[in-house]
Amino acid sequence: MASIRQIPLTCSGHTRPVVHLAFSDITESGYFLISACKDGKPMLRQGDTGDWIGTFEGHKGCVWGVDINKDASKAASGAADFQAKVNGKPMLRQGDTGDWIGTFEGHKGCVWGVDINKDASKAASGAADFQAKLIFSPSAEPTVYRGHSSGIKHVQFFKNNTRLISCAEDKTVRLWDVSASAEVQKLEFGAVPNSLEISRDGTTITVTHGSCVTFLDANSLELIKEHKVPAQVHSASLLLNSERPIFVCGGEDLKMYKFDYSTGAEIESFKGHFGPIHCVKFSPDGELYASGSEDGTLRLWQTNVGKTYGLWKCIEGGLNNSLGLDSSGHLNNVHEVIAN
């Protein structure tokens, strides 16, 4: 299989840059992928194929952040209309309305980051007004977390919902005690942190800044390791539950990179997008990773190229011709597979 080339699935539909994405956990209906776009319309897709399920409407500006909870029963979004929205039936099908169960106002700037906690009882938002907020319901006053001196790009729950972690344009990552509404720890970086990810096992935090990918211990926020990559990086995702832990990342040079987590050695890199890559994320089973770009598309990439999975079909001698490969693993003048 070594000669088989990576052929990403291209997910079209958005009309402007795709800036954020999130996966649900694996459910009885598979798993799901939600994307944020500057066209103001988050989209929901089947996670393993990229097939479109539905579009959420209602925001009046660019949507900067999205999240979907573990069982895909709720979705959240944050936008340039200073609002965060939560939808109670994200697994909509064509013809459904995707009604919002709550619109949360109060921020005085674009809402850049949103996150739903484990039991889907609360949502968190981070915005350009330097504030993070903990949301309980549209009628209740949110809990406000103040301390950042510039816009908050991402915010996430962790440590069994007892903590929030955020990164901002003030070049810091901050840890907050949820119950005390207080900052308990701060880390400073030499460049603005562009992305923030907590590994699925909850042990490792991944932060991208400049051309570096930094890995932190989730309990202490102490540095585990840091790897430099060939270009300014906007997003990275870590896969620990494999024989060889790896991370993928993308940024300004339009390439997707795969690295050995332990050594930092580049394993491979792929071209496919026609604009800078803004977001990347591994699927919950680790079989693929998704990327969103300035070119307005999402692309799905196989973690192990040549394996039968989703729309990728492997037969004796290589991938079948529906993916444009001959028996030698060479492209038959086909450059991408379009997901419906």
PDB file of N, CA and C in Angstrom, residues 13-47:
ATOM      1  N   GLY A  13     -20.079  23.167  -0.594  1.00  0.00           N
ATOM      2  CA  GLY A  13     -21.345  23.672  -0.085  1.00  0.00           C
ATOM      3  C   GLY A  13     -21.223  25.047   0.527  1.00  0.00           C
ATOM      4  N   HIS A  14     -20.149  25.272   1.264  1.00  0.00           N
ATOM      5  CA  HIS A  14     -19.918  26.606   1.806  1.00  0.00           C
ATOM      6  C   HIS A  14     -19.488  27.554   0.692  1.00  0.00           C
ATOM      7  N   THR A  15     -19.767  28.836   0.893  1.00  0.00           N
ATOM      8  CA  THR A  15     -19.447  29.825  -0.133  1.00  0.00           C
ATOM      9  C   THR A  15     -18.335  30.771   0.279  1.00  0.00           C
ATOM     10  N   ARG A  16     -17.846  30.625   1.507  1.00  0.00           N
ATOM     11  CA  ARG A  16     -16.746  31.450   1.987  1.00  0.00           C
ATOM     12  C   ARG A  16     -15.804  30.578   2.819  1.00  0.00           C
ATOM     13  N   PRO A  17     -14.726  31.141   3.366  1.00  0.00           N
ATOM     14  CA  PRO A  17     -13.760  30.320   4.096  1.00  0.00           C
ATOM     15  C   PRO A  17     -14.352  29.540   5.268  1.00  0.00           C
ATOM     16  N   VAL A  18     -13.890  28.297   5.418  1.00  0.00           N
ATOM     17  CA  VAL A  18     -14.271  27.439   6.543  1.00  0.00           C
ATOM     18  C   VAL A  18     -13.242  27.650   7.645  1.00  0.00           C
ATOM     19  N   VAL A  19     -13.698  28.083   8.825  1.00  0.00           N
ATOM     20  CA  VAL A  19     -12.762  28.539   9.851  1.00  0.00           C
ATOM     21  C   VAL A  19     -12.714  27.657  11.108  1.00  0.00           C
ATOM     22  N   HIS A  20     -13.684  26.761  11.274  1.00  0.00           N
ATOM     23  CA  HIS A  20     -13.661  25.904  12.459  1.00  0.00           C
ATOM     24  C   HIS A  20     -14.514  24.669  12.196  1.00  0.00           C
ATOM     25  N   LEU A  21     -14.235  23.580  12.907  1.00  0.00           N
ATOM     26  CA  LEU A  21     -15.019  22.355  12.761  1.00  0.00           C
ATOM     27  C   LEU A  21     -14.945  21.559  14.052  1.00  0.00           C
ATOM     28  N   ALA A  22     -15.889  20.626  14.195  1.00  0.00           N
ATOM     29  CA  ALA A  22     -15.940  19.759  15.383  1.00  0.00           C
ATOM     30  C   ALA A  22     -16.628  18.457  15.024  1.00  0.00           C
ATOM     31  N   PHE A  23     -16.226  17.368  15.696  1.00  0.00           N
ATOM     32  CA  PHE A  23     -16.836  16.062  15.539  1.00  0.00           C
ATOM     33  C   PHE A  23     -17.636  15.703  16.786  1.00  0.00           C
ATOM     34  N   SER A  24     -18.720  14.947  16.594  1.00  0.00           N
ATOM     35  CA  SER A  24     -19.395  14.304  17.718  1.00  0.00           C
ATOM     36  C   SER A  24     -18.631  13.037  18.078  1.00  0.00           C
ATOM     37  N   ASP A  25     -19.063  12.353  19.140  1.00  0.00           N
ATOM     38  CA  ASP A  25     -18.585  11.004  19.399  1.00  0.00           C
ATOM     39  C   ASP A  25     -19.304  10.036  18.452  1.00  0.00           C
ATOM     40  N   ILE A  26     -18.974   8.768  18.524  1.00  0.00           N
ATOM     41  CA  ILE A  26     -19.638   7.759  17.698  1.00  0.00           C
ATOM     42  C   ILE A  26     -20.993   7.430  18.329  1.00  0.00           C
ATOM     43  N   THR A  27     -22.052   7.530  17.549  1.00  0.00           N
ATOM     44  CA  THR A  27     -23.413   7.270  18.003  1.00  0.00           C
ATOM     45  C   THR A  27     -23.968   6.062  17.257  1.00  0.00           C
ATOM     46  N   GLU A  28     -25.238   5.730  17.526  1.00  0.00           N
ATOM     47  CA  GLU A  28     -25.881   4.620  16.815  1.00  0.00           C
ATOM     48  C   GLU A  28     -25.997   4.901  15.321  1.00  0.00           C
ATOM     49  N   SER A  29     -25.957   6.170  14.947  1.00  0.00           N
ATOM     50  CA  SER A  29     -26.056   6.555  13.538  1.00  0.00           C
ATOM     51  C   SER A  29     -24.703   6.959  12.961  1.00  0.00           C
ATOM     52  N   GLY A  30     -23.638   6.530  13.575  1.00  0.00           N
ATOM     53  CA  GLY A  30     -22.311   6.929  13.137  1.00  0.00           C
ATOM     54  C   GLY A  30     -21.865   8.164  13.895  1.00  0.00           C
ATOM     55  N   TYR A  31     -20.988   8.949  13.287  1.00  0.00           N
ATOM     56  CA  TYR A  31     -20.570  10.195  13.920  1.00  0.00           C
ATOM     57  C   TYR A  31     -20.744  11.346  12.942  1.00  0.00           C
ATOM     58  N   PHE A  32     -20.708  12.583  13.482  1.00  0.00           N
ATOM     59  CA  PHE A  32     -21.108  13.748  12.707  1.00  0.00           C
ATOM     60  C   PHE A  32     -20.044  14.846  12.772  1.00  0.00           C
ATOM     61  N   LEU A  33     -20.041  15.660  11.742  1.00  0.00           N
ATOM     62  CA  LEU A  33     -19.075  16.743  11.590  1.00  0.00           C
ATOM     63  C   LEU A  33     -19.824  18.044  11.359  1.00  0.00           C
ATOM     64  N   ILE A  34     -19.506  19.063  12.147  1.00  0.00           N
ATOM     65  CA  ILE A  34     -20.118  20.377  11.975  1.00  0.00           C
ATOM     66  C   ILE A  34     -19.025  21.381  11.622  1.00  0.00           C
ATOM     67  N   SER A  35     -19.339  22.314  10.746  1.00  0.00           N
ATOM     68  CA  SER A  35     -18.344  23.279  10.284  1.00  0.00           C
ATOM     69  C   SER A  35     -18.858  24.698  10.418  1.00  0.00           C
ATOM     70  N   ALA A  36     -17.938  25.617  10.734  1.00  0.00           N
ATOM     71  CA  ALA A  36     -18.231  27.053  10.811  1.00  0.00           C
ATOM     72  C   ALA A  36     -17.643  27.735   9.601  1.00  0.00           C
ATOM     73  N   CYS A  37     -18.374  28.706   9.087  1.00  0.00           N
ATOM     74  CA  CYS A  37     -17.941  29.366   7.848  1.00  0.00           C
ATOM     75  C   CYS A  37     -18.292  30.846   7.881  1.00  0.00           C
ATOM     76  N   LYS A  38     -17.524  31.621   7.168  1.00  0.00           N
ATOM     77  CA  LYS A  38     -17.792  33.054   7.075  1.00  0.00           C
ATOM     78  C   LYS A  38     -19.053  33.366   6.280  1.00  0.00           C
ATOM     79  N   ASP A  39     -19.675  32.348   5.670  1.00  0.00           N
ATOM     80  CA  ASP A  39     -20.948  32.586   4.986  1.00  0.00           C
ATOM     81  C   ASP A  39     -22.113  32.660   5.971  1.00  0.00           C
ATOM     82  N   GLY A  40     -21.844  32.433   7.260  1.00  0.00           N
ATOM     83  CA  GLY A  40     -22.869  32.565   8.292  1.00  0.00           C
ATOM     84  C   GLY A  40     -23.787  31.380   8.445  1.00  0.00           C
ATOM     85  N   LYS A  41     -23.464  30.243   7.803  1.00  0.00           N
ATOM     86  CA  LYS A  41     -24.351  29.084   7.818  1.00  0.00           C
ATOM     87  C   LYS A  41     -23.582  27.808   8.187  1.00  0.00           C
ATOM     88  N   PRO A  42     -23.583  27.447   9.469  1.00  0.00           N
ATOM     89  CA  PRO A  42     -22.945  26.186   9.859  1.00  0.00           C
ATOM     90  C   PRO A  42     -23.602  25.010   9.140  1.00  0.00           C
ATOM     91  N   MET A  43     -22.794  24.018   8.809  1.00  0.00           N
ATOM     92  CA  MET A  43     -23.300  22.834   8.117  1.00  0.00           C
ATOM     93  C   MET A  43     -22.999  21.583   8.911  1.00  0.00           C
ATOM     94  N   LEU A  44     -23.935  20.630   8.865  1.00  0.00           N
ATOM     95  CA  LEU A  44     -23.769  19.331   9.509  1.00  0.00           C
ATOM     96  C   LEU A  44     -23.606  18.268   8.433  1.00  0.00           C
ATOM     97  N   ARG A  45     -22.648  17.360   8.644  1.00  0.00           N
ATOM     98  CA  ARG A  45     -22.361  16.297   7.680  1.00  0.00           C
ATOM     99  C   ARG A  45     -22.175  14.963   8.397  1.00  0.00           C
ATOM    100  N   GLN A  46     -22.375  13.896   7.636  1.00  0.00           N
ATOM    101  CA  GLN A  46     -21.992  12.580   8.131  1.00  0.00           C
ATOM    102  C   GLN A  46     -20.476  12.559   8.212  1.00  0.00           C
ATOM    103  N   GLY A  47     -19.948  12.174   9.371  1.00  0.00           N
ATOM    104  CA  GLY A  47     -18.525  12.361   9.593  1.00  0.00           C
ATOM    105  C   GLY A  47     -17.606  11.509   8.759  1.00  0.00           C
TER     106      GLY A  47
END
